[in-house]
Amino acid sequence: SQGSVGASGDLAPLSHLALPLIGEGRVRFQGRVMSAAQALKSAGLKPLVLGPKEGLALINGTQFMTALGALALLEAEHLARVADVLGAMTVEAIRGTETAFEPEIHAVRPHPGQVLVAANIRKALLSSDGRPKKSGIALSHENCGKVQDPYSLRCMPQVHGASRDVLAFVRGVLEREVNAVTDNPLLFPSEDKILSGGNFHGQIVAIAMDALSIAMAEIASISEQRMEKLINPALSDLPAFLIKKGGLNSGFMIIQVAAASIVSENKTLCHPASVDSIPTSADKEDHVSMGAWAARKATQVVENTRRVLAMEALCAAQGIDLLRPLKSSRALESMHDLIRKEAAYAESDRSYHDDLKRLECMLLSPEVGALLAKEGIT
């Protein structure tokens, strides 16, 4: 996975991928690592015999960074939808107001992502079997006198929405790139031309991957701050650290500490790779994109964000349980039920490691996808 500077193609990684086609290199086959020649023989296949330019065509492109970027983007788009629902769950648990998500506010600042996220959060908070209506939790504090919530709750449309608009840009870049020709030189038989150019240069993908990292790091950052509000009794009016038996129990304190650590790690990973360049190939390749590294670290930022959202899911579900017998909306009760299938309510301290690993998987599950679709969370 290392060795590409993201120009003249992802030469080193793509070479490792292409070697087995000609019986070279090593592969994993039927659970074992072995030589490609042995694996091809076991599978009843013969190595390819490459013709003119075919070897170059296999390695002289942006396929490595683009493939990693596509996988990262697909998960990022899903997690962005999940973040809207979990953010709404935290609003409920902290007994916040839905006023900040009223459509009129966002119609006068109509960034597409902002408008979309506000609508998603309203759907999550107000979903019912009939007309949209406030949940039992929302009705319980309808006349509490609170006017505005902290930014991490109130400004979710503006923050999540900014990330959504960036993800839309990234999707456009990657959709064009996966359908593009990035080899060099290029052959145009109908025009009887062989043209040398620079389509192998990954700058546009590198910039998109850096943007993806920033967009998802912000989703994680605001999620961590929502967690901080949940465990802070001065802001949540819930038991300190979301545990009834304080003192001997530290509750969800370390969950937020771990989330803060991961959010800080993301900040370092968001240093843009695309602004770096180092001359290679006897100074012929004197400006390179570093797109492969941009894509690799974007993948890590997305994984970190998934981890932080799993932590918010655990905390928000605990907060909802502490408000029982009050009920939340249909959408949020459904998400709560999915969380509780993987992680039980915490009466006292326990190791949360296994809970969080299961919740990470759950957030990517078909069940969550079906819930988002049912509630119209887009």
mmCIF file of C-alpha atoms in Angstrom:
data_model
loop_
_atom_site.group_PDB
_atom_site.id
_atom_site.type_symbol
_atom_site.label_atom_id
_atom_site.label_comp_id
_atom_site.label_asym_id
_atom_site.label_seq_id
_atom_site.Cartn_x
_atom_site.Cartn_y
_atom_site.Cartn_z
ATOM 1 C CA SER A 1 0.000 0.000 0.000
ATOM 2 C CA GLN A 2 3.016 2.311 0.265
ATOM 3 C CA GLY A 3 5.318 3.608 -2.419
ATOM 4 C CA SER A 4 3.117 5.738 -4.674
ATOM 5 C CA VAL A 5 3.602 9.477 -5.054
ATOM 6 C CA GLY A 6 0.337 9.690 -7.000
ATOM 7 C CA ALA A 7 1.707 10.700 -10.374
ATOM 8 C CA SER A 8 2.966 8.667 -13.332
ATOM 9 C CA GLY A 9 0.334 6.344 -11.905
ATOM 10 C CA ASP A 10 0.184 4.518 -8.564
ATOM 11 C CA LEU A 11 3.156 2.557 -9.881
ATOM 12 C CA ALA A 12 4.308 0.570 -6.842
ATOM 13 C CA PRO A 13 0.906 -0.543 -5.441
ATOM 14 C CA LEU A 14 -0.519 -1.297 -8.890
ATOM 15 C CA SER A 15 2.595 -3.307 -9.741
ATOM 16 C CA HIS A 16 1.986 -5.488 -6.695
ATOM 17 C CA LEU A 17 -1.611 -5.997 -7.856
ATOM 18 C CA ALA A 18 -0.599 -6.760 -11.444
ATOM 19 C CA LEU A 19 2.296 -9.139 -10.734
ATOM 20 C CA PRO A 20 0.090 -12.204 -10.030
ATOM 21 C CA LEU A 21 -1.455 -11.908 -13.493
ATOM 22 C CA ILE A 22 1.925 -12.889 -14.966
ATOM 23 C CA GLY A 23 2.712 -15.450 -12.271
ATOM 24 C CA GLU A 24 4.947 -13.193 -10.186
ATOM 25 C CA GLY A 25 4.623 -11.875 -6.638
ATOM 26 C CA ARG A 26 2.628 -13.353 -3.792
ATOM 27 C CA VAL A 27 -1.102 -13.782 -3.167
ATOM 28 C CA ARG A 28 -3.524 -15.063 -0.566
ATOM 29 C CA PHE A 29 -5.334 -18.108 -1.954
ATOM 30 C CA GLN A 30 -7.755 -20.306 0.004
ATOM 31 C CA GLY A 31 -6.616 -18.726 3.244
ATOM 32 C CA ARG A 32 -2.867 -19.161 2.660
ATOM 33 C CA VAL A 33 -0.167 -16.801 1.436
ATOM 34 C CA MET A 34 1.813 -18.344 -1.436
ATOM 35 C CA SER A 35 3.551 -17.486 -4.670
ATOM 36 C CA ALA A 36 1.290 -16.334 -7.465
ATOM 37 C CA ALA A 37 2.654 -19.082 -9.695
ATOM 38 C CA GLN A 38 1.606 -21.727 -7.173
ATOM 39 C CA ALA A 39 -1.831 -20.168 -6.721
ATOM 40 C CA LEU A 40 -2.495 -19.947 -10.459
ATOM 41 C CA LYS A 41 -1.464 -23.576 -10.883
ATOM 42 C CA SER A 42 -3.735 -24.666 -8.019
ATOM 43 C CA ALA A 43 -6.620 -22.766 -9.588
ATOM 44 C CA GLY A 44 -5.998 -24.287 -12.989
ATOM 45 C CA LEU A 45 -5.001 -20.987 -14.542
ATOM 46 C CA LYS A 46 -2.046 -19.985 -16.664
ATOM 47 C CA PRO A 47 -0.137 -16.694 -16.274
ATOM 48 C CA LEU A 48 -0.992 -14.047 -18.833
ATOM 49 C CA VAL A 49 1.531 -13.281 -21.522
ATOM 50 C CA LEU A 50 1.426 -9.521 -21.917
ATOM 51 C CA GLY A 51 1.548 -7.825 -25.281
ATOM 52 C CA PRO A 52 3.024 -4.443 -26.173
ATOM 53 C CA LYS A 53 2.122 -1.671 -23.691
ATOM 54 C CA GLU A 54 -0.162 -3.935 -21.639
ATOM 55 C CA GLY A 55 2.216 -4.011 -18.672
ATOM 56 C CA LEU A 56 2.365 -0.216 -18.618
ATOM 57 C CA ALA A 57 -1.418 0.023 -18.924
ATOM 58 C CA LEU A 58 -1.832 -2.096 -15.776
ATOM 59 C CA ILE A 59 0.234 0.204 -13.570
ATOM 60 C CA ASN A 60 0.184 3.695 -15.089
ATOM 61 C CA GLY A 61 -3.043 5.078 -13.612
ATOM 62 C CA THR A 62 -4.866 6.338 -10.532
ATOM 63 C CA GLN A 63 -6.781 3.127 -9.837
ATOM 64 C CA PHE A 64 -5.245 2.524 -6.403
ATOM 65 C CA MET A 65 -6.085 5.914 -4.902
ATOM 66 C CA THR A 66 -9.444 5.984 -6.680
ATOM 67 C CA ALA A 67 -10.502 2.534 -5.446
ATOM 68 C CA LEU A 68 -9.575 3.359 -1.859
ATOM 69 C CA GLY A 69 -11.348 6.689 -2.221
ATOM 70 C CA ALA A 70 -14.525 5.096 -3.557
ATOM 71 C CA LEU A 71 -14.717 2.659 -0.640
ATOM 72 C CA ALA A 72 -14.072 5.473 1.851
ATOM 73 C CA LEU A 73 -16.711 7.678 0.232
ATOM 74 C CA LEU A 74 -19.432 5.016 0.291
ATOM 75 C CA GLU A 75 -18.947 4.459 4.005
ATOM 76 C CA ALA A 76 -18.672 8.194 4.655
ATOM 77 C CA GLU A 77 -21.992 8.887 2.930
ATOM 78 C CA HIS A 78 -23.693 6.225 5.048
ATOM 79 C CA LEU A 79 -22.101 7.448 8.285
ATOM 80 C CA ALA A 80 -23.202 10.994 7.530
ATOM 81 C CA ARG A 81 -26.814 9.790 7.490
ATOM 82 C CA VAL A 82 -26.252 7.811 10.691
ATOM 83 C CA ALA A 83 -24.759 10.917 12.334
ATOM 84 C CA ASP A 84 -27.969 12.869 11.680
ATOM 85 C CA VAL A 85 -30.027 10.245 13.521
ATOM 86 C CA LEU A 86 -27.592 9.847 16.419
ATOM 87 C CA GLY A 87 -27.396 13.617 16.750
ATOM 88 C CA ALA A 88 -31.185 13.731 16.961
ATOM 89 C CA MET A 89 -31.065 11.029 19.632
ATOM 90 C CA THR A 90 -28.653 13.139 21.653
ATOM 91 C CA VAL A 91 -30.974 16.139 21.286
ATOM 92 C CA GLU A 92 -33.743 14.014 22.783
ATOM 93 C CA ALA A 93 -31.588 12.626 25.587
ATOM 94 C CA ILE A 94 -30.417 16.084 26.595
ATOM 95 C CA ARG A 95 -33.975 17.385 26.227
ATOM 96 C CA GLY A 96 -33.045 19.944 23.619
ATOM 97 C CA THR A 97 -35.298 21.867 21.282
ATOM 98 C CA GLU A 98 -36.181 21.034 17.692
ATOM 99 C CA THR A 99 -36.687 24.725 16.855
ATOM 100 C CA ALA A 100 -33.205 25.047 15.342
ATOM 101 C CA PHE A 101 -34.199 22.555 12.641
ATOM 102 C CA GLU A 102 -37.305 24.408 11.428
ATOM 103 C CA PRO A 103 -37.243 24.663 7.625
ATOM 104 C CA GLU A 104 -37.643 28.456 7.556
ATOM 105 C CA ILE A 105 -34.220 28.898 9.175
ATOM 106 C CA HIS A 106 -32.496 26.908 6.468
ATOM 107 C CA ALA A 107 -34.516 28.226 3.540
ATOM 108 C CA VAL A 108 -32.859 31.636 3.991
ATOM 109 C CA ARG A 109 -29.367 30.063 3.890
ATOM 110 C CA PRO A 110 -30.031 27.334 1.367
ATOM 111 C CA HIS A 111 -26.803 25.368 1.198
ATOM 112 C CA PRO A 112 -28.007 21.971 -0.052
ATOM 113 C CA GLY A 113 -26.362 19.915 2.695
ATOM 114 C CA GLN A 114 -27.634 22.202 5.440
ATOM 115 C CA VAL A 115 -31.214 22.002 4.175
ATOM 116 C CA LEU A 116 -30.973 18.219 3.826
ATOM 117 C CA VAL A 117 -29.572 17.632 7.316
ATOM 118 C CA ALA A 118 -32.157 19.875 8.971
ATOM 119 C CA ALA A 119 -34.896 17.892 7.241
ATOM 120 C CA ASN A 120 -33.319 14.603 8.327
ATOM 121 C CA ILE A 121 -33.133 15.652 11.966
ATOM 122 C CA ARG A 122 -36.745 16.844 11.912
ATOM 123 C CA LYS A 123 -37.812 13.495 10.461
ATOM 124 C CA ALA A 124 -35.918 11.660 13.185
ATOM 125 C CA LEU A 125 -37.299 13.812 16.010
ATOM 126 C CA LEU A 126 -40.892 14.065 14.832
ATOM 127 C CA SER A 127 -41.557 10.740 13.124
ATOM 128 C CA SER A 128 -44.794 9.004 14.008
ATOM 129 C CA ASP A 129 -47.292 6.631 12.478
ATOM 130 C CA GLY A 130 -49.411 9.554 11.343
ATOM 131 C CA ARG A 131 -48.656 13.244 11.067
ATOM 132 C CA PRO A 132 -45.293 14.424 12.438
ATOM 133 C CA LYS A 133 -45.607 15.160 16.134
ATOM 134 C CA LYS A 134 -43.413 15.737 19.144
ATOM 135 C CA SER A 135 -42.296 12.738 21.151
ATOM 136 C CA GLY A 136 -43.174 12.054 24.765
ATOM 137 C CA ILE A 137 -39.706 13.244 25.775
ATOM 138 C CA ALA A 138 -40.113 16.493 23.833
ATOM 139 C CA LEU A 139 -43.557 17.160 25.315
ATOM 140 C CA SER A 140 -42.231 16.611 28.838
ATOM 141 C CA HIS A 141 -40.079 19.760 28.684
ATOM 142 C CA GLU A 142 -42.132 21.842 26.262
ATOM 143 C CA ASN A 143 -42.394 24.783 28.664
ATOM 144 C CA CYS A 144 -38.996 24.489 30.337
ATOM 145 C CA GLY A 145 -37.854 27.992 29.370
ATOM 146 C CA LYS A 146 -34.665 26.921 27.555
ATOM 147 C CA VAL A 147 -34.209 28.890 24.350
ATOM 148 C CA GLN A 148 -31.005 27.716 22.679
ATOM 149 C CA ASP A 149 -28.897 24.566 22.903
ATOM 150 C CA PRO A 150 -25.101 24.373 22.578
ATOM 151 C CA TYR A 151 -23.732 24.632 19.062
ATOM 152 C CA SER A 152 -22.967 20.909 18.864
ATOM 153 C CA LEU A 153 -26.728 20.323 18.904
ATOM 154 C CA ARG A 154 -28.166 23.526 17.463
ATOM 155 C CA CYS A 155 -25.714 23.799 14.549
ATOM 156 C CA MET A 156 -25.828 20.218 13.312
ATOM 157 C CA PRO A 157 -27.416 21.281 9.987
ATOM 158 C CA GLN A 158 -24.671 23.826 9.416
ATOM 159 C CA VAL A 159 -21.821 21.450 10.363
ATOM 160 C CA HIS A 160 -23.124 18.098 9.118
ATOM 161 C CA GLY A 161 -24.459 19.935 6.081
ATOM 162 C CA ALA A 162 -21.074 21.393 5.172
ATOM 163 C CA SER A 163 -19.646 17.878 5.241
ATOM 164 C CA ARG A 164 -22.511 16.652 3.046
ATOM 165 C CA ASP A 165 -21.714 19.270 0.408
ATOM 166 C CA VAL A 166 -18.061 18.213 0.437
ATOM 167 C CA LEU A 167 -19.053 14.555 0.052
ATOM 168 C CA ALA A 168 -21.142 15.528 -2.982
ATOM 169 C CA PHE A 169 -18.042 17.151 -4.506
ATOM 170 C CA VAL A 170 -15.962 14.046 -3.757
ATOM 171 C CA ARG A 171 -18.573 11.804 -5.375
ATOM 172 C CA GLY A 172 -18.485 13.874 -8.546
ATOM 173 C CA VAL A 173 -14.690 13.616 -8.729
ATOM 174 C CA LEU A 174 -14.624 9.870 -8.156
ATOM 175 C CA GLU A 175 -17.487 9.099 -10.542
ATOM 176 C CA ARG A 176 -15.605 10.884 -13.312
ATOM 177 C CA GLU A 177 -12.301 9.282 -12.368
ATOM 178 C CA VAL A 178 -13.503 5.671 -12.303
ATOM 179 C CA ASN A 179 -14.842 6.149 -15.828
ATOM 180 C CA ALA A 180 -11.744 7.983 -17.074
ATOM 181 C CA VAL A 181 -8.652 6.874 -18.988
ATOM 182 C CA THR A 182 -5.512 7.568 -16.941
ATOM 183 C CA ASP A 183 -2.873 5.689 -18.926
ATOM 184 C CA ASN A 184 -0.021 7.303 -20.856
ATOM 185 C CA PRO A 185 0.673 7.536 -23.724
ATOM 186 C CA LEU A 186 -2.843 7.275 -25.123
ATOM 187 C CA LEU A 187 -3.706 5.570 -28.380
ATOM 188 C CA PHE A 188 -6.474 6.988 -30.588
ATOM 189 C CA PRO A 189 -6.694 4.537 -33.507
ATOM 190 C CA SER A 190 -9.510 6.299 -35.343
ATOM 191 C CA GLU A 191 -7.426 9.487 -35.444
ATOM 192 C CA ASP A 192 -4.198 7.560 -36.022
ATOM 193 C CA LYS A 193 -2.631 9.317 -33.024
ATOM 194 C CA ILE A 194 -0.414 8.338 -30.106
ATOM 195 C CA LEU A 195 -0.436 11.193 -27.608
ATOM 196 C CA SER A 196 1.653 11.676 -24.457
ATOM 197 C CA GLY A 197 -0.009 13.624 -21.668
ATOM 198 C CA GLY A 198 -0.559 13.606 -17.943
ATOM 199 C CA ASN A 199 -3.888 11.902 -17.178
ATOM 200 C CA PHE A 200 -2.042 9.687 -14.678
ATOM 201 C CA HIS A 201 -1.588 12.690 -12.361
ATOM 202 C CA GLY A 202 -3.787 12.202 -9.298
ATOM 203 C CA GLN A 203 -4.094 15.826 -8.137
ATOM 204 C CA ILE A 204 -7.893 16.017 -8.379
ATOM 205 C CA VAL A 205 -8.302 12.749 -6.480
ATOM 206 C CA ALA A 206 -5.734 13.827 -3.884
ATOM 207 C CA ILE A 207 -7.566 17.091 -3.206
ATOM 208 C CA ALA A 208 -10.890 15.233 -3.034
ATOM 209 C CA MET A 209 -9.454 12.761 -0.529
ATOM 210 C CA ASP A 210 -8.082 15.559 1.646
ATOM 211 C CA ALA A 211 -11.507 17.195 1.521
ATOM 212 C CA LEU A 212 -13.130 13.892 2.486
ATOM 213 C CA SER A 213 -10.828 13.640 5.504
ATOM 214 C CA ILE A 214 -11.759 17.135 6.681
ATOM 215 C CA ALA A 215 -15.471 16.552 6.130
ATOM 216 C CA MET A 216 -15.544 13.340 8.156
ATOM 217 C CA ALA A 217 -13.250 14.670 10.871
ATOM 218 C CA GLU A 218 -15.819 17.403 11.505
ATOM 219 C CA ILE A 219 -18.607 14.825 11.787
ATOM 220 C CA ALA A 220 -16.539 13.068 14.473
ATOM 221 C CA SER A 221 -15.555 16.309 16.192
ATOM 222 C CA ILE A 222 -19.108 17.576 16.692
ATOM 223 C CA SER A 223 -20.229 14.079 17.742
ATOM 224 C CA GLU A 224 -17.607 14.040 20.510
ATOM 225 C CA GLN A 225 -18.842 17.409 21.755
ATOM 226 C CA ARG A 226 -22.408 16.103 21.890
ATOM 227 C CA MET A 227 -21.101 13.265 24.059
ATOM 228 C CA GLU A 228 -19.460 15.786 26.359
ATOM 229 C CA LYS A 229 -22.818 17.502 26.843
ATOM 230 C CA LEU A 230 -24.481 14.153 27.608
ATOM 231 C CA ILE A 231 -22.071 13.210 30.405
ATOM 232 C CA ASN A 232 -21.971 16.725 31.894
ATOM 233 C CA PRO A 233 -24.822 17.053 34.429
ATOM 234 C CA ALA A 234 -24.631 20.856 34.340
ATOM 235 C CA LEU A 235 -25.772 20.752 30.723
ATOM 236 C CA SER A 236 -27.773 17.529 30.469
ATOM 237 C CA ASP A 237 -29.657 17.410 33.804
ATOM 238 C CA LEU A 238 -28.846 13.688 33.686
ATOM 239 C CA PRO A 239 -26.768 11.783 36.252
ATOM 240 C CA ALA A 240 -23.075 12.641 36.008
ATOM 241 C CA PHE A 241 -21.306 10.515 33.392
ATOM 242 C CA LEU A 242 -24.689 8.893 32.614
ATOM 243 C CA ILE A 243 -24.534 6.508 35.570
ATOM 244 C CA LYS A 244 -26.983 6.475 38.483
ATOM 245 C CA LYS A 245 -24.542 5.115 41.042
ATOM 246 C CA GLY A 246 -21.789 7.691 40.842
ATOM 247 C CA GLY A 247 -18.668 7.811 42.949
ATOM 248 C CA LEU A 248 -17.602 4.192 42.745
ATOM 249 C CA ASN A 249 -18.675 4.132 39.089
ATOM 250 C CA SER A 250 -17.118 6.400 36.473
ATOM 251 C CA GLY A 251 -19.852 5.625 33.961
ATOM 252 C CA PHE A 252 -19.239 6.864 30.428
ATOM 253 C CA MET A 253 -16.425 9.244 31.336
ATOM 254 C CA ILE A 254 -13.735 7.214 29.582
ATOM 255 C CA ILE A 255 -15.912 6.848 26.478
ATOM 256 C CA GLN A 256 -15.775 10.601 25.955
ATOM 257 C CA VAL A 257 -12.048 10.655 26.790
ATOM 258 C CA ALA A 258 -11.382 8.015 24.132
ATOM 259 C CA ALA A 259 -13.530 9.919 21.628
ATOM 260 C CA ALA A 260 -11.554 13.097 22.326
ATOM 261 C CA SER A 261 -8.334 11.192 21.651
ATOM 262 C CA ILE A 262 -9.617 9.868 18.326
ATOM 263 C CA VAL A 263 -10.890 13.299 17.274
ATOM 264 C CA SER A 264 -7.440 14.740 17.995
ATOM 265 C CA GLU A 265 -5.866 11.946 15.918
ATOM 266 C CA ASN A 266 -8.126 12.910 13.040
ATOM 267 C CA LYS A 267 -6.869 16.483 13.197
ATOM 268 C CA THR A 268 -3.341 15.292 12.487
ATOM 269 C CA LEU A 269 -4.537 13.002 9.698
ATOM 270 C CA CYS A 270 -6.294 15.978 8.086
ATOM 271 C CA HIS A 271 -3.016 17.688 7.262
ATOM 272 C CA PRO A 272 -3.420 17.800 3.470
ATOM 273 C CA ALA A 273 -1.293 15.377 1.487
ATOM 274 C CA SER A 274 -2.158 17.162 -1.738
ATOM 275 C CA VAL A 275 -0.102 20.266 -0.883
ATOM 276 C CA ASP A 276 3.053 18.163 -0.667
ATOM 277 C CA SER A 277 5.270 17.270 -3.589
ATOM 278 C CA ILE A 278 8.730 15.800 -4.016
ATOM 279 C CA PRO A 279 10.600 15.495 -7.340
ATOM 280 C CA THR A 280 11.165 11.959 -8.632
ATOM 281 C CA SER A 281 12.493 10.189 -11.720
ATOM 282 C CA ALA A 282 15.562 12.397 -12.314
ATOM 283 C CA ASP A 283 13.398 15.524 -11.867
ATOM 284 C CA LYS A 284 11.200 14.655 -14.858
ATOM 285 C CA GLU A 285 8.320 13.981 -12.466
ATOM 286 C CA ASP A 286 8.841 17.223 -10.581
ATOM 287 C CA HIS A 287 5.316 17.798 -9.233
ATOM 288 C CA VAL A 288 3.371 14.895 -7.776
ATOM 289 C CA SER A 289 0.005 14.580 -6.021
ATOM 290 C CA MET A 290 0.572 12.244 -3.061
ATOM 291 C CA GLY A 291 -2.942 11.014 -3.807
ATOM 292 C CA ALA A 292 -2.345 7.476 -2.597
ATOM 293 C CA TRP A 293 -1.428 8.713 0.875
ATOM 294 C CA ALA A 294 -4.374 11.135 0.807
ATOM 295 C CA ALA A 295 -6.688 8.183 0.127
ATOM 296 C CA ARG A 296 -5.078 5.934 2.733
ATOM 297 C CA LYS A 297 -5.406 8.480 5.512
ATOM 298 C CA ALA A 298 -8.941 9.392 4.430
ATOM 299 C CA THR A 299 -9.786 5.726 4.949
ATOM 300 C CA GLN A 300 -8.399 5.977 8.488
ATOM 301 C CA VAL A 301 -10.379 9.148 9.220
ATOM 302 C CA VAL A 302 -13.591 7.436 8.099
ATOM 303 C CA GLU A 303 -12.817 4.450 10.350
ATOM 304 C CA ASN A 304 -12.120 6.789 13.264
ATOM 305 C CA THR A 305 -15.387 8.611 12.640
ATOM 306 C CA ARG A 306 -17.288 5.330 12.661
ATOM 307 C CA ARG A 307 -15.691 4.576 16.022
ATOM 308 C CA VAL A 308 -16.685 7.936 17.500
ATOM 309 C CA LEU A 309 -20.267 7.574 16.246
ATOM 310 C CA ALA A 310 -20.455 4.147 17.907
ATOM 311 C CA MET A 311 -19.482 5.875 21.147
ATOM 312 C CA GLU A 312 -22.184 8.497 20.711
ATOM 313 C CA ALA A 313 -24.701 5.724 20.020
ATOM 314 C CA LEU A 314 -23.797 4.060 23.322
ATOM 315 C CA CYS A 315 -24.045 7.330 25.269
ATOM 316 C CA ALA A 316 -27.235 8.561 23.604
ATOM 317 C CA ALA A 317 -29.029 5.252 24.210
ATOM 318 C CA GLN A 318 -28.033 5.425 27.881
ATOM 319 C CA GLY A 319 -29.365 8.966 28.048
ATOM 320 C CA ILE A 320 -32.700 7.911 26.558
ATOM 321 C CA ASP A 321 -32.959 5.066 29.081
ATOM 322 C CA LEU A 322 -32.368 7.471 31.948
ATOM 323 C CA LEU A 323 -35.510 9.367 30.870
ATOM 324 C CA ARG A 324 -37.783 6.322 30.993
ATOM 325 C CA PRO A 325 -40.733 5.797 31.053
ATOM 326 C CA LEU A 326 -40.798 8.694 28.568
ATOM 327 C CA LYS A 327 -40.607 7.626 24.945
ATOM 328 C CA SER A 328 -38.843 9.175 21.995
ATOM 329 C CA SER A 329 -39.981 9.300 18.366
ATOM 330 C CA ARG A 330 -40.599 6.202 16.264
ATOM 331 C CA ALA A 331 -37.319 6.585 14.378
ATOM 332 C CA LEU A 332 -35.237 7.136 17.498
ATOM 333 C CA GLU A 333 -36.900 4.308 19.426
ATOM 334 C CA SER A 334 -36.102 2.023 16.491
ATOM 335 C CA MET A 335 -32.457 3.127 16.529
ATOM 336 C CA HIS A 336 -32.420 2.685 20.311
ATOM 337 C CA ASP A 337 -33.690 -0.879 19.913
ATOM 338 C CA LEU A 338 -30.908 -1.693 17.420
ATOM 339 C CA ILE A 339 -28.316 -0.290 19.802
ATOM 340 C CA ARG A 340 -29.703 -2.279 22.712
ATOM 341 C CA LYS A 341 -29.445 -5.513 20.732
ATOM 342 C CA GLU A 342 -25.677 -5.000 20.760
ATOM 343 C CA ALA A 343 -25.055 -3.183 24.052
ATOM 344 C CA ALA A 344 -27.074 -3.419 27.264
ATOM 345 C CA TYR A 345 -27.986 -0.545 29.553
ATOM 346 C CA ALA A 346 -25.209 0.141 32.056
ATOM 347 C CA GLU A 347 -26.232 -0.151 35.721
ATOM 348 C CA SER A 348 -22.576 -0.006 36.805
ATOM 349 C CA ASP A 349 -19.120 0.068 35.311
ATOM 350 C CA ARG A 350 -18.023 -2.588 32.846
ATOM 351 C CA SER A 351 -15.641 -2.899 29.924
ATOM 352 C CA TYR A 352 -17.252 -1.285 26.887
ATOM 353 C CA HIS A 353 -14.759 -2.623 24.349
ATOM 354 C CA ASP A 354 -16.933 -5.442 23.024
ATOM 355 C CA ASP A 355 -20.025 -3.218 23.066
ATOM 356 C CA LEU A 356 -18.306 -0.652 20.888
ATOM 357 C CA LYS A 357 -16.931 -3.200 18.427
ATOM 358 C CA ARG A 358 -20.422 -4.605 17.957
ATOM 359 C CA LEU A 359 -21.899 -1.124 17.595
ATOM 360 C CA GLU A 360 -19.369 -0.241 14.905
ATOM 361 C CA CYS A 361 -20.553 -3.232 12.894
ATOM 362 C CA MET A 362 -24.182 -2.448 13.653
ATOM 363 C CA LEU A 363 -23.903 1.099 12.301
ATOM 364 C CA LEU A 364 -22.913 -0.378 8.922
ATOM 365 C CA SER A 365 -25.524 -3.133 9.009
ATOM 366 C CA PRO A 366 -28.437 -3.646 6.600
ATOM 367 C CA GLU A 367 -30.795 -3.132 9.564
ATOM 368 C CA VAL A 368 -29.575 0.427 10.038
ATOM 369 C CA GLY A 369 -29.728 0.991 6.299
ATOM 370 C CA ALA A 370 -33.325 -0.200 6.266
ATOM 371 C CA LEU A 371 -34.203 2.083 9.180
ATOM 372 C CA LEU A 372 -32.729 5.123 7.437
ATOM 373 C CA ALA A 373 -34.648 4.277 4.276
ATOM 374 C CA LYS A 374 -37.916 3.731 6.143
ATOM 375 C CA GLU A 375 -37.666 7.114 7.875
ATOM 376 C CA GLY A 376 -36.593 8.944 4.725
ATOM 377 C CA ILE A 377 -33.159 9.876 6.079
ATOM 378 C CA THR A 378 -31.175 10.757 2.939
#
